[in-house]
Amino acid sequence: MKKAELQQEAASIRRSLFDQGYLDEQFEELEGLRDDSNPNFEEEIVNLFYNDSARMINNLERALTRSPMQFDKLDDYMHQFKGSCSGIGAKRVKLECSRFHECCAARDAEGCIRTFQQVKHEYTTLKRQLQTYFQVAKQADA
Amino acid sequence: MNLSNGKGSMSTVSSPAVSKSGDIVSDQFPAGLRVLLVDDDPTCLMILEKMLRTCLYEVTKCNRAEIALTYLRENKNGYDIVISDVHMPDMDGFKLLEHIGLEMDLPVIMMSADDGKNVVMKGVTHGACDYLIKPVRIEALKNIWQHVIRKRKNEWKDLEQSGSAEEGDQKQRPTDEVDYSSSANEGNWRNAKKRRDEDEEAEERDDSSTLKKPRVVWSVELHQQFVAAVNQLGIDKAVPKKILELMNVPGLTRENVASHLQKYRLYLRRLSGVSQHQGNLNNSFISSQEATFGAISSLSGTDLQTFAAAGQLPPQSLATLQAAGLGRSTAKTGMPMPLVDQRNLFSFENPRLRFGEGQQQYGSSSKPMNLLHGIPTNMEPKQLASLHQSTQPLGSLNMRVNASPSQSNPLLMQISQSQPRGHMLNELNVPHVPRLPTSMGQSPVSNGSPGSALGRNGISDNSRGAAYSSVPQTSSMLNFPLSQTTEMPASSFPLRNTPDMSSITSKGVYQDGGSSGMKGSSGFVLSYDIFNELHQHKSREWEVQNMGQNPSYDASQNANPLQGNIDVSPSVLVHQGFSSNQHQMGQNRDAASVGKAMFSLGEGMQSANFQNIGQHQGFQNTLLTDNSVRVKAERIPDANSQTNLFPENYGQEDLMSALLKQQEGMGPAENEFDFDGYSIDNIPV
């Protein structure tokens, strides 16, 4: 594909991510922080997030298998995870995290397990989409 | 930094340059703002760091609260503001917030993804200056510098309030001395009283518990360091943070320095102002025996003298003196110079009082206590009379001191306590000072040389003996070098060695020169709690020494009897660098500065200062005036001493510059703790 087309495609992917609510303005903030030393700052941050959040997802999964369920601890883990998500503008993931929080507050074990699955789903979906986006964008800039 | 400067050299000078912040140019502010970022989330940490860098701030990041505290402790003045996450694995963010508030008193911004009202409220109650909800936008970070400024401003304001009634009145009012002294006295007295009460307790405990924010006893030594630091930085640029850094005293917080600095400035201001009105003050001073001086005067010679006579000025007595001087009524003999005293010391308003004798009345500012001249006022009636005439300023203080040992010089007391008696001697010197005026001749004690009176009294007159005669009674009088020293607005620094009181002569502090008053004077008894251990030990030694030793201020003093001791002596202490200033100031414009000078007297230096001071008695008056401007201490945003990011620092600068300028003019001596150049000989006794 020609460069112009690639660029167009990248822009289109990006737009749809926003339109579909996968990303919010925080992602734009990250893009705004690009500079000479970090020309693809948002990409670096997204990579950092996914690398680090894997640990948090594991903690949550392990804690969910405990019985009885330790809601406060779960809530705590989720709070950290949510904070991290908010950093990259992962809007949908954040939404699911809030739902999980509500279940913790309600001491709803089943609800916690269910909502956690939703969190994971949104989390992996976003990851895939961003990977595609960055790939196209890189090719467009190449 | 050198905790104790040995001779004249400024201890602080040698310390490494202030933390990097110090290098930041204020006019670039807020660029270069030094931020410490704490967050366990690596993603957030990286984002925030990037944002802060984009704002041109200097960022240090860490992911553990403990690490953050280590950074902060290692480099006390290395940061302007801290941004911390609430949720962290090793330590709760609020706990970190508390630690920082206690130890470093930096503005702290909390952040969290949690925007629940409770959490935000917690941030507020724990003292966070702001609370940001994650994800944090760069816009939110662009204005965080306001918290730094605000904090500094508030601190200054507090200092002002405590120091003098002239809040916000930065410009010096030499002519208003009388006025302000009275109003200031009242104001200060109240503050002093309050503080004193607080401090007293702390001091009596005499514990050096570190981190006890509450009180810091500004020992002579400590004060010397302080003054050295201030001198090094330049009065305008001496912000608490930097001063703290230079001083490098463990356990000393920026807050402590800030409040001390404020007092110092007031003191200098007073000195400059007092010197002008010495004559006036003296009169009133005498009448008012009570001396609102209280504070500084507490050290006032009288007490010191008494002590001196005793050969030792028991710390407590000095404290009492000071307290008395401060108006606190105390009797707090045991207390080392509480912070309150400091206030007195510096604030000239008090000085007057002090001289007056601290007798508790601090508030009675009715007497224009010339700090320096004041002597008589405080002194016992008869004593005062004698003293009064001559030097009034310090003299009065001294006098009073005797009367009520406890009272008069809170400063003295403190000094004695923490510091070597030497200071006290200075104060005591005052007694003779009053008389000295005649002998002092040179030290126009009545000139209103504020501070100088303190130290000077004793010194200038060298003739102390003679002076004593009249004064002797007052021996209790704080030495405030009554008038003679005028140079030193001494008032604040009771340390001035009690004149004549042989003991007080402690050391040269009183250089009769009038200026000497400040130096070595009695050394501030300011006691820094933390330091107490350190300094007291040192200062105590000195105190004793001073007390006993100085029978003659003159020459011996120059030699710096102060060394080691008195540092605090207000007059002397003000700092050695100050001593020169004092000279210049004469007027004490910067009574505060003078006071400062006295404080800085720190060991060794002190003596030197006095010497210088003594010499320049007449000179001092002028000096003082110059410096008075600076007293504004308030202005200086001490928040981050580090760099003068804030233009407000100028207050200090003025003072310092004035002092420095004077020093230059003065020639020898002074400057900073180097009073070797000065010898008592100048004192025209």
JSON list of N, CA and C in Angstrom, two decimals, chain B residues 539-605:
[
{"chain": "B", "resi": 539, "resn": "SER", "atom": "N", "xyz": [27.25, 24.32, 73.65]},
{"chain": "B", "resi": 539, "resn": "SER", "atom": "CA", "xyz": [27.01, 25.66, 74.13]},
{"chain": "B", "resi": 539, "resn": "SER", "atom": "C", "xyz": [27.12, 25.73, 75.60]},
{"chain": "B", "resi": 540, "resn": "ARG", "atom": "N", "xyz": [26.73, 24.75, 76.21]},
{"chain": "B", "resi": 540, "resn": "ARG", "atom": "CA", "xyz": [26.83, 24.84, 77.64]},
{"chain": "B", "resi": 540, "resn": "ARG", "atom": "C", "xyz": [28.22, 25.11, 78.01]},
{"chain": "B", "resi": 541, "resn": "GLU", "atom": "N", "xyz": [28.98, 24.41, 77.40]},
{"chain": "B", "resi": 541, "resn": "GLU", "atom": "CA", "xyz": [30.37, 24.62, 77.78]},
{"chain": "B", "resi": 541, "resn": "GLU", "atom": "C", "xyz": [30.70, 26.06, 77.62]},
{"chain": "B", "resi": 542, "resn": "TRP", "atom": "N", "xyz": [30.27, 26.50, 76.59]},
{"chain": "B", "resi": 542, "resn": "TRP", "atom": "CA", "xyz": [30.63, 27.86, 76.32]},
{"chain": "B", "resi": 542, "resn": "TRP", "atom": "C", "xyz": [30.01, 28.77, 77.30]},
{"chain": "B", "resi": 543, "resn": "GLU", "atom": "N", "xyz": [28.89, 28.44, 77.55]},
{"chain": "B", "resi": 543, "resn": "GLU", "atom": "CA", "xyz": [28.20, 29.35, 78.43]},
{"chain": "B", "resi": 543, "resn": "GLU", "atom": "C", "xyz": [29.01, 29.53, 79.66]},
{"chain": "B", "resi": 544, "resn": "VAL", "atom": "N", "xyz": [29.34, 28.46, 80.12]},
{"chain": "B", "resi": 544, "resn": "VAL", "atom": "CA", "xyz": [30.08, 28.59, 81.36]},
{"chain": "B", "resi": 544, "resn": "VAL", "atom": "C", "xyz": [31.30, 29.39, 81.13]},
{"chain": "B", "resi": 545, "resn": "GLN", "atom": "N", "xyz": [31.85, 29.07, 80.11]},
{"chain": "B", "resi": 545, "resn": "GLN", "atom": "CA", "xyz": [33.07, 29.78, 79.83]},
{"chain": "B", "resi": 545, "resn": "GLN", "atom": "C", "xyz": [32.82, 31.24, 79.74]},
{"chain": "B", "resi": 546, "resn": "ASN", "atom": "N", "xyz": [31.87, 31.44, 79.03]},
{"chain": "B", "resi": 546, "resn": "ASN", "atom": "CA", "xyz": [31.64, 32.85, 78.80]},
{"chain": "B", "resi": 546, "resn": "ASN", "atom": "C", "xyz": [31.37, 33.54, 80.07]},
{"chain": "B", "resi": 547, "resn": "MET", "atom": "N", "xyz": [30.62, 32.93, 80.71]},
{"chain": "B", "resi": 547, "resn": "MET", "atom": "CA", "xyz": [30.21, 33.61, 81.89]},
{"chain": "B", "resi": 547, "resn": "MET", "atom": "C", "xyz": [31.38, 33.96, 82.69]},
{"chain": "B", "resi": 548, "resn": "GLY", "atom": "N", "xyz": [32.05, 33.01, 82.87]},
{"chain": "B", "resi": 548, "resn": "GLY", "atom": "CA", "xyz": [33.13, 33.31, 83.77]},
{"chain": "B", "resi": 548, "resn": "GLY", "atom": "C", "xyz": [34.20, 34.10, 83.10]},
{"chain": "B", "resi": 549, "resn": "GLN", "atom": "N", "xyz": [34.32, 33.79, 81.91]},
{"chain": "B", "resi": 549, "resn": "GLN", "atom": "CA", "xyz": [35.44, 34.44, 81.41]},
{"chain": "B", "resi": 549, "resn": "GLN", "atom": "C", "xyz": [35.35, 35.82, 81.10]},
{"chain": "B", "resi": 550, "resn": "ASN", "atom": "N", "xyz": [34.36, 36.18, 80.72]},
{"chain": "B", "resi": 550, "resn": "ASN", "atom": "CA", "xyz": [34.58, 37.43, 80.20]},
{"chain": "B", "resi": 550, "resn": "ASN", "atom": "C", "xyz": [34.56, 38.50, 81.13]},
{"chain": "B", "resi": 551, "resn": "PRO", "atom": "N", "xyz": [35.32, 38.57, 81.80]},
{"chain": "B", "resi": 551, "resn": "PRO", "atom": "CA", "xyz": [35.28, 39.75, 82.63]},
{"chain": "B", "resi": 551, "resn": "PRO", "atom": "C", "xyz": [35.52, 40.95, 81.81]},
{"chain": "B", "resi": 552, "resn": "SER", "atom": "N", "xyz": [36.27, 40.80, 80.90]},
{"chain": "B", "resi": 552, "resn": "SER", "atom": "CA", "xyz": [36.47, 42.05, 80.18]},
{"chain": "B", "resi": 552, "resn": "SER", "atom": "C", "xyz": [36.11, 41.84, 78.76]},
{"chain": "B", "resi": 553, "resn": "TYR", "atom": "N", "xyz": [35.37, 42.58, 78.42]},
{"chain": "B", "resi": 553, "resn": "TYR", "atom": "CA", "xyz": [34.96, 42.38, 77.08]},
{"chain": "B", "resi": 553, "resn": "TYR", "atom": "C", "xyz": [35.99, 42.75, 76.16]},
{"chain": "B", "resi": 554, "resn": "ASP", "atom": "N", "xyz": [36.57, 43.64, 76.54]},
{"chain": "B", "resi": 554, "resn": "ASP", "atom": "CA", "xyz": [37.41, 44.18, 75.51]},
{"chain": "B", "resi": 554, "resn": "ASP", "atom": "C", "xyz": [38.31, 43.21, 74.88]},
{"chain": "B", "resi": 555, "resn": "ALA", "atom": "N", "xyz": [39.14, 43.53, 74.47]},
{"chain": "B", "resi": 555, "resn": "ALA", "atom": "CA", "xyz": [40.01, 42.71, 73.70]},
{"chain": "B", "resi": 555, "resn": "ALA", "atom": "C", "xyz": [39.75, 41.25, 73.83]},
{"chain": "B", "resi": 556, "resn": "SER", "atom": "N", "xyz": [39.70, 40.86, 74.90]},
{"chain": "B", "resi": 556, "resn": "SER", "atom": "CA", "xyz": [39.51, 39.43, 75.01]},
{"chain": "B", "resi": 556, "resn": "SER", "atom": "C", "xyz": [38.30, 39.05, 74.22]},
{"chain": "B", "resi": 557, "resn": "GLN", "atom": "N", "xyz": [37.46, 39.84, 74.31]},
{"chain": "B", "resi": 557, "resn": "GLN", "atom": "CA", "xyz": [36.29, 39.47, 73.62]},
{"chain": "B", "resi": 557, "resn": "GLN", "atom": "C", "xyz": [36.51, 39.45, 72.18]},
{"chain": "B", "resi": 558, "resn": "ASN", "atom": "N", "xyz": [37.16, 40.31, 71.82]},
{"chain": "B", "resi": 558, "resn": "ASN", "atom": "CA", "xyz": [37.33, 40.31, 70.39]},
{"chain": "B", "resi": 558, "resn": "ASN", "atom": "C", "xyz": [37.85, 39.00, 70.00]},
{"chain": "B", "resi": 559, "resn": "ALA", "atom": "N", "xyz": [38.61, 38.63, 70.74]},
{"chain": "B", "resi": 559, "resn": "ALA", "atom": "CA", "xyz": [39.23, 37.41, 70.35]},
{"chain": "B", "resi": 559, "resn": "ALA", "atom": "C", "xyz": [38.16, 36.44, 70.12]},
{"chain": "B", "resi": 560, "resn": "ASN", "atom": "N", "xyz": [37.21, 36.69, 70.56]},
{"chain": "B", "resi": 560, "resn": "ASN", "atom": "CA", "xyz": [36.07, 35.92, 70.36]},
{"chain": "B", "resi": 560, "resn": "ASN", "atom": "C", "xyz": [35.97, 34.98, 71.39]},
{"chain": "B", "resi": 561, "resn": "PRO", "atom": "N", "xyz": [35.69, 35.59, 72.32]},
{"chain": "B", "resi": 561, "resn": "PRO", "atom": "CA", "xyz": [35.35, 34.83, 73.46]},
{"chain": "B", "resi": 561, "resn": "PRO", "atom": "C", "xyz": [34.19, 34.05, 73.05]},
{"chain": "B", "resi": 562, "resn": "LEU", "atom": "N", "xyz": [33.58, 34.60, 72.21]},
{"chain": "B", "resi": 562, "resn": "LEU", "atom": "CA", "xyz": [32.39, 33.93, 71.87]},
{"chain": "B", "resi": 562, "resn": "LEU", "atom": "C", "xyz": [32.64, 32.60, 71.38]},
{"chain": "B", "resi": 563, "resn": "GLN", "atom": "N", "xyz": [33.68, 32.43, 70.93]},
{"chain": "B", "resi": 563, "resn": "GLN", "atom": "CA", "xyz": [33.81, 31.20, 70.28]},
{"chain": "B", "resi": 563, "resn": "GLN", "atom": "C", "xyz": [33.12, 30.15, 70.96]},
{"chain": "B", "resi": 564, "resn": "GLY", "atom": "N", "xyz": [32.58, 29.61, 70.31]},
{"chain": "B", "resi": 564, "resn": "GLY", "atom": "CA", "xyz": [31.95, 28.50, 70.87]},
{"chain": "B", "resi": 564, "resn": "GLY", "atom": "C", "xyz": [30.84, 28.87, 71.74]},
{"chain": "B", "resi": 565, "resn": "ASN", "atom": "N", "xyz": [30.80, 29.89, 72.20]},
{"chain": "B", "resi": 565, "resn": "ASN", "atom": "CA", "xyz": [29.69, 29.99, 73.02]},
{"chain": "B", "resi": 565, "resn": "ASN", "atom": "C", "xyz": [28.63, 30.77, 72.53]},
{"chain": "B", "resi": 566, "resn": "ILE", "atom": "N", "xyz": [28.63, 31.65, 72.93]},
{"chain": "B", "resi": 566, "resn": "ILE", "atom": "CA", "xyz": [27.49, 32.37, 72.73]},
{"chain": "B", "resi": 566, "resn": "ILE", "atom": "C", "xyz": [26.94, 32.44, 71.44]},
{"chain": "B", "resi": 567, "resn": "ASP", "atom": "N", "xyz": [27.45, 32.16, 70.70]},
{"chain": "B", "resi": 567, "resn": "ASP", "atom": "CA", "xyz": [26.87, 32.23, 69.41]},
{"chain": "B", "resi": 567, "resn": "ASP", "atom": "C", "xyz": [25.52, 32.82, 69.41]},
{"chain": "B", "resi": 568, "resn": "VAL", "atom": "N", "xyz": [24.91, 32.39, 70.27]},
{"chain": "B", "resi": 568, "resn": "VAL", "atom": "CA", "xyz": [23.57, 32.86, 70.20]},
{"chain": "B", "resi": 568, "resn": "VAL", "atom": "C", "xyz": [23.41, 34.29, 70.50]},
{"chain": "B", "resi": 569, "resn": "SER", "atom": "N", "xyz": [24.16, 34.67, 71.32]},
{"chain": "B", "resi": 569, "resn": "SER", "atom": "CA", "xyz": [23.87, 35.99, 71.81]},
{"chain": "B", "resi": 569, "resn": "SER", "atom": "C", "xyz": [23.29, 36.80, 70.72]},
{"chain": "B", "resi": 570, "resn": "PRO", "atom": "N", "xyz": [22.33, 37.24, 70.99]},
{"chain": "B", "resi": 570, "resn": "PRO", "atom": "CA", "xyz": [21.59, 37.93, 69.97]},
{"chain": "B", "resi": 570, "resn": "PRO", "atom": "C", "xyz": [22.43, 38.95, 69.32]},
{"chain": "B", "resi": 571, "resn": "SER", "atom": "N", "xyz": [22.93, 39.66, 70.08]},
{"chain": "B", "resi": 571, "resn": "SER", "atom": "CA", "xyz": [23.64, 40.72, 69.41]},
{"chain": "B", "resi": 571, "resn": "SER", "atom": "C", "xyz": [24.75, 40.10, 68.64]},
{"chain": "B", "resi": 572, "resn": "VAL", "atom": "N", "xyz": [25.31, 39.29, 69.25]},
{"chain": "B", "resi": 572, "resn": "VAL", "atom": "CA", "xyz": [26.47, 38.78, 68.58]},
{"chain": "B", "resi": 572, "resn": "VAL", "atom": "C", "xyz": [26.05, 37.85, 67.52]},
{"chain": "B", "resi": 573, "resn": "LEU", "atom": "N", "xyz": [25.24, 37.13, 67.91]},
{"chain": "B", "resi": 573, "resn": "LEU", "atom": "CA", "xyz": [24.90, 36.10, 67.03]},
{"chain": "B", "resi": 573, "resn": "LEU", "atom": "C", "xyz": [24.42, 36.62, 65.77]},
{"chain": "B", "resi": 574, "resn": "VAL", "atom": "N", "xyz": [23.84, 37.57, 65.86]},
{"chain": "B", "resi": 574, "resn": "VAL", "atom": "CA", "xyz": [23.16, 37.95, 64.69]},
{"chain": "B", "resi": 574, "resn": "VAL", "atom": "C", "xyz": [23.91, 37.54, 63.55]},
{"chain": "B", "resi": 575, "resn": "HIS", "atom": "N", "xyz": [24.97, 37.46, 63.71]},
{"chain": "B", "resi": 575, "resn": "HIS", "atom": "CA", "xyz": [25.73, 36.74, 62.80]},
{"chain": "B", "resi": 575, "resn": "HIS", "atom": "C", "xyz": [26.84, 37.50, 62.51]},
{"chain": "B", "resi": 576, "resn": "GLN", "atom": "N", "xyz": [27.63, 36.78, 62.49]},
{"chain": "B", "resi": 576, "resn": "GLN", "atom": "CA", "xyz": [28.84, 37.40, 62.32]},
{"chain": "B", "resi": 576, "resn": "GLN", "atom": "C", "xyz": [28.87, 38.18, 61.11]},
{"chain": "B", "resi": 577, "resn": "GLY", "atom": "N", "xyz": [28.33, 37.68, 60.23]},
{"chain": "B", "resi": 577, "resn": "GLY", "atom": "CA", "xyz": [28.37, 38.46, 59.01]},
{"chain": "B", "resi": 577, "resn": "GLY", "atom": "C", "xyz": [27.66, 39.71, 59.38]},
{"chain": "B", "resi": 578, "resn": "PHE", "atom": "N", "xyz": [26.79, 39.57, 60.14]},
{"chain": "B", "resi": 578, "resn": "PHE", "atom": "CA", "xyz": [26.00, 40.64, 60.47]},
{"chain": "B", "resi": 578, "resn": "PHE", "atom": "C", "xyz": [26.73, 41.63, 61.16]},
{"chain": "B", "resi": 579, "resn": "SER", "atom": "N", "xyz": [27.56, 41.19, 61.89]},
{"chain": "B", "resi": 579, "resn": "SER", "atom": "CA", "xyz": [28.21, 42.20, 62.68]},
{"chain": "B", "resi": 579, "resn": "SER", "atom": "C", "xyz": [28.61, 43.29, 61.77]},
{"chain": "B", "resi": 580, "resn": "SER", "atom": "N", "xyz": [29.04, 42.93, 60.73]},
{"chain": "B", "resi": 580, "resn": "SER", "atom": "CA", "xyz": [29.44, 44.02, 59.88]},
{"chain": "B", "resi": 580, "resn": "SER", "atom": "C", "xyz": [28.22, 44.78, 59.49]},
{"chain": "B", "resi": 581, "resn": "ASN", "atom": "N", "xyz": [27.28, 44.09, 59.31]},
{"chain": "B", "resi": 581, "resn": "ASN", "atom": "CA", "xyz": [26.10, 44.78, 58.90]},
{"chain": "B", "resi": 581, "resn": "ASN", "atom": "C", "xyz": [25.69, 45.73, 59.95]},
{"chain": "B", "resi": 582, "resn": "GLN", "atom": "N", "xyz": [25.80, 45.21, 61.00]},
{"chain": "B", "resi": 582, "resn": "GLN", "atom": "CA", "xyz": [25.32, 46.02, 62.06]},
{"chain": "B", "resi": 582, "resn": "GLN", "atom": "C", "xyz": [26.00, 47.30, 62.00]},
{"chain": "B", "resi": 583, "resn": "HIS", "atom": "N", "xyz": [27.14, 47.16, 61.76]},
{"chain": "B", "resi": 583, "resn": "HIS", "atom": "CA", "xyz": [27.83, 48.40, 61.78]},
{"chain": "B", "resi": 583, "resn": "HIS", "atom": "C", "xyz": [27.17, 49.30, 60.82]},
{"chain": "B", "resi": 584, "resn": "GLN", "atom": "N", "xyz": [26.94, 48.71, 59.81]},
{"chain": "B", "resi": 584, "resn": "GLN", "atom": "CA", "xyz": [26.41, 49.58, 58.81]},
{"chain": "B", "resi": 584, "resn": "GLN", "atom": "C", "xyz": [25.07, 50.04, 59.22]},
{"chain": "B", "resi": 585, "resn": "MET", "atom": "N", "xyz": [24.43, 49.13, 59.61]},
{"chain": "B", "resi": 585, "resn": "MET", "atom": "CA", "xyz": [23.10, 49.51, 59.84]},
{"chain": "B", "resi": 585, "resn": "MET", "atom": "C", "xyz": [22.97, 50.51, 60.87]},
{"chain": "B", "resi": 586, "resn": "GLY", "atom": "N", "xyz": [23.68, 50.31, 61.75]},
{"chain": "B", "resi": 586, "resn": "GLY", "atom": "CA", "xyz": [23.56, 51.30, 62.77]},
{"chain": "B", "resi": 586, "resn": "GLY", "atom": "C", "xyz": [22.12, 51.36, 63.13]},
{"chain": "B", "resi": 587, "resn": "GLN", "atom": "N", "xyz": [21.46, 51.73, 62.28]},
{"chain": "B", "resi": 587, "resn": "GLN", "atom": "CA", "xyz": [20.11, 51.89, 62.64]},
{"chain": "B", "resi": 587, "resn": "GLN", "atom": "C", "xyz": [19.40, 50.67, 62.91]},
{"chain": "B", "resi": 588, "resn": "ASN", "atom": "N", "xyz": [19.76, 49.82, 62.61]},
{"chain": "B", "resi": 588, "resn": "ASN", "atom": "CA", "xyz": [19.11, 48.64, 62.63]},
{"chain": "B", "resi": 588, "resn": "ASN", "atom": "C", "xyz": [18.00, 48.68, 61.82]},
{"chain": "B", "resi": 589, "resn": "ARG", "atom": "N", "xyz": [18.17, 48.98, 60.83]},
{"chain": "B", "resi": 589, "resn": "ARG", "atom": "CA", "xyz": [17.05, 48.92, 60.02]},
{"chain": "B", "resi": 589, "resn": "ARG", "atom": "C", "xyz": [16.67, 47.56, 60.04]},
{"chain": "B", "resi": 590, "resn": "ASP", "atom": "N", "xyz": [17.60, 46.88, 59.96]},
{"chain": "B", "resi": 590, "resn": "ASP", "atom": "CA", "xyz": [17.19, 45.52, 59.97]},
{"chain": "B", "resi": 590, "resn": "ASP", "atom": "C", "xyz": [17.40, 44.99, 61.31]},
{"chain": "B", "resi": 591, "resn": "ALA", "atom": "N", "xyz": [16.65, 45.41, 62.03]},
{"chain": "B", "resi": 591, "resn": "ALA", "atom": "CA", "xyz": [16.84, 44.92, 63.37]},
{"chain": "B", "resi": 591, "resn": "ALA", "atom": "C", "xyz": [16.90, 43.45, 63.23]},
{"chain": "B", "resi": 592, "resn": "ALA", "atom": "N", "xyz": [16.13, 43.08, 62.46]},
{"chain": "B", "resi": 592, "resn": "ALA", "atom": "CA", "xyz": [16.11, 41.64, 62.32]},
{"chain": "B", "resi": 592, "resn": "ALA", "atom": "C", "xyz": [17.44, 41.17, 61.83]},
{"chain": "B", "resi": 593, "resn": "SER", "atom": "N", "xyz": [17.88, 41.85, 60.94]},
{"chain": "B", "resi": 593, "resn": "SER", "atom": "CA", "xyz": [19.14, 41.36, 60.41]},
{"chain": "B", "resi": 593, "resn": "SER", "atom": "C", "xyz": [20.16, 41.42, 61.49]},
{"chain": "B", "resi": 594, "resn": "VAL", "atom": "N", "xyz": [20.05, 42.38, 62.18]},
{"chain": "B", "resi": 594, "resn": "VAL", "atom": "CA", "xyz": [21.05, 42.48, 63.22]},
{"chain": "B", "resi": 594, "resn": "VAL", "atom": "C", "xyz": [20.90, 41.30, 64.10]},
{"chain": "B", "resi": 595, "resn": "GLY", "atom": "N", "xyz": [19.73, 41.15, 64.36]},
{"chain": "B", "resi": 595, "resn": "GLY", "atom": "CA", "xyz": [19.50, 40.02, 65.22]},
{"chain": "B", "resi": 595, "resn": "GLY", "atom": "C", "xyz": [20.12, 38.84, 64.56]},
{"chain": "B", "resi": 596, "resn": "LYS", "atom": "N", "xyz": [19.94, 38.85, 63.37]},
{"chain": "B", "resi": 596, "resn": "LYS", "atom": "CA", "xyz": [20.44, 37.72, 62.67]},
{"chain": "B", "resi": 596, "resn": "LYS", "atom": "C", "xyz": [21.90, 37.67, 62.86]},
{"chain": "B", "resi": 597, "resn": "ALA", "atom": "N", "xyz": [22.40, 38.72, 62.71]},
{"chain": "B", "resi": 597, "resn": "ALA", "atom": "CA", "xyz": [23.83, 38.73, 62.83]},
{"chain": "B", "resi": 597, "resn": "ALA", "atom": "C", "xyz": [24.15, 38.12, 64.15]},
{"chain": "B", "resi": 598, "resn": "MET", "atom": "N", "xyz": [23.41, 38.47, 65.00]},
{"chain": "B", "resi": 598, "resn": "MET", "atom": "CA", "xyz": [23.74, 37.96, 66.26]},
{"chain": "B", "resi": 598, "resn": "MET", "atom": "C", "xyz": [23.63, 36.50, 66.25]},
{"chain": "B", "resi": 599, "resn": "PHE", "atom": "N", "xyz": [22.70, 36.12, 65.64]},
{"chain": "B", "resi": 599, "resn": "PHE", "atom": "CA", "xyz": [22.52, 34.69, 65.67]},
{"chain": "B", "resi": 599, "resn": "PHE", "atom": "C", "xyz": [23.62, 34.00, 64.99]},
{"chain": "B", "resi": 600, "resn": "SER", "atom": "N", "xyz": [23.96, 34.57, 63.98]},
{"chain": "B", "resi": 600, "resn": "SER", "atom": "CA", "xyz": [24.93, 33.82, 63.25]},
{"chain": "B", "resi": 600, "resn": "SER", "atom": "C", "xyz": [26.18, 33.75, 64.03]},
{"chain": "B", "resi": 601, "resn": "LEU", "atom": "N", "xyz": [26.23, 34.48, 64.95]},
{"chain": "B", "resi": 601, "resn": "LEU", "atom": "CA", "xyz": [27.45, 34.43, 65.60]},
{"chain": "B", "resi": 601, "resn": "LEU", "atom": "C", "xyz": [27.88, 33.09, 65.89]},
{"chain": "B", "resi": 602, "resn": "GLY", "atom": "N", "xyz": [27.29, 32.33, 65.91]},
{"chain": "B", "resi": 602, "resn": "GLY", "atom": "CA", "xyz": [27.80, 30.99, 66.05]},
{"chain": "B", "resi": 602, "resn": "GLY", "atom": "C", "xyz": [29.09, 30.94, 66.75]},
{"chain": "B", "resi": 603, "resn": "GLU", "atom": "N", "xyz": [29.61, 30.03, 66.95]},
{"chain": "B", "resi": 603, "resn": "GLU", "atom": "CA", "xyz": [30.79, 30.02, 67.73]},
{"chain": "B", "resi": 603, "resn": "GLU", "atom": "C", "xyz": [31.91, 30.77, 67.15]},
{"chain": "B", "resi": 604, "resn": "GLY", "atom": "N", "xyz": [32.71, 31.00, 67.62]},
{"chain": "B", "resi": 604, "resn": "GLY", "atom": "CA", "xyz": [33.82, 31.66, 66.99]},
{"chain": "B", "resi": 604, "resn": "GLY", "atom": "C", "xyz": [33.35, 32.92, 66.37]},
{"chain": "B", "resi": 605, "resn": "MET", "atom": "N", "xyz": [32.54, 32.76, 65.53]},
{"chain": "B", "resi": 605, "resn": "MET", "atom": "CA", "xyz": [32.15, 33.94, 64.83]},
{"chain": "B", "resi": 605, "resn": "MET", "atom": "C", "xyz": [31.61, 34.91, 65.77]}
]
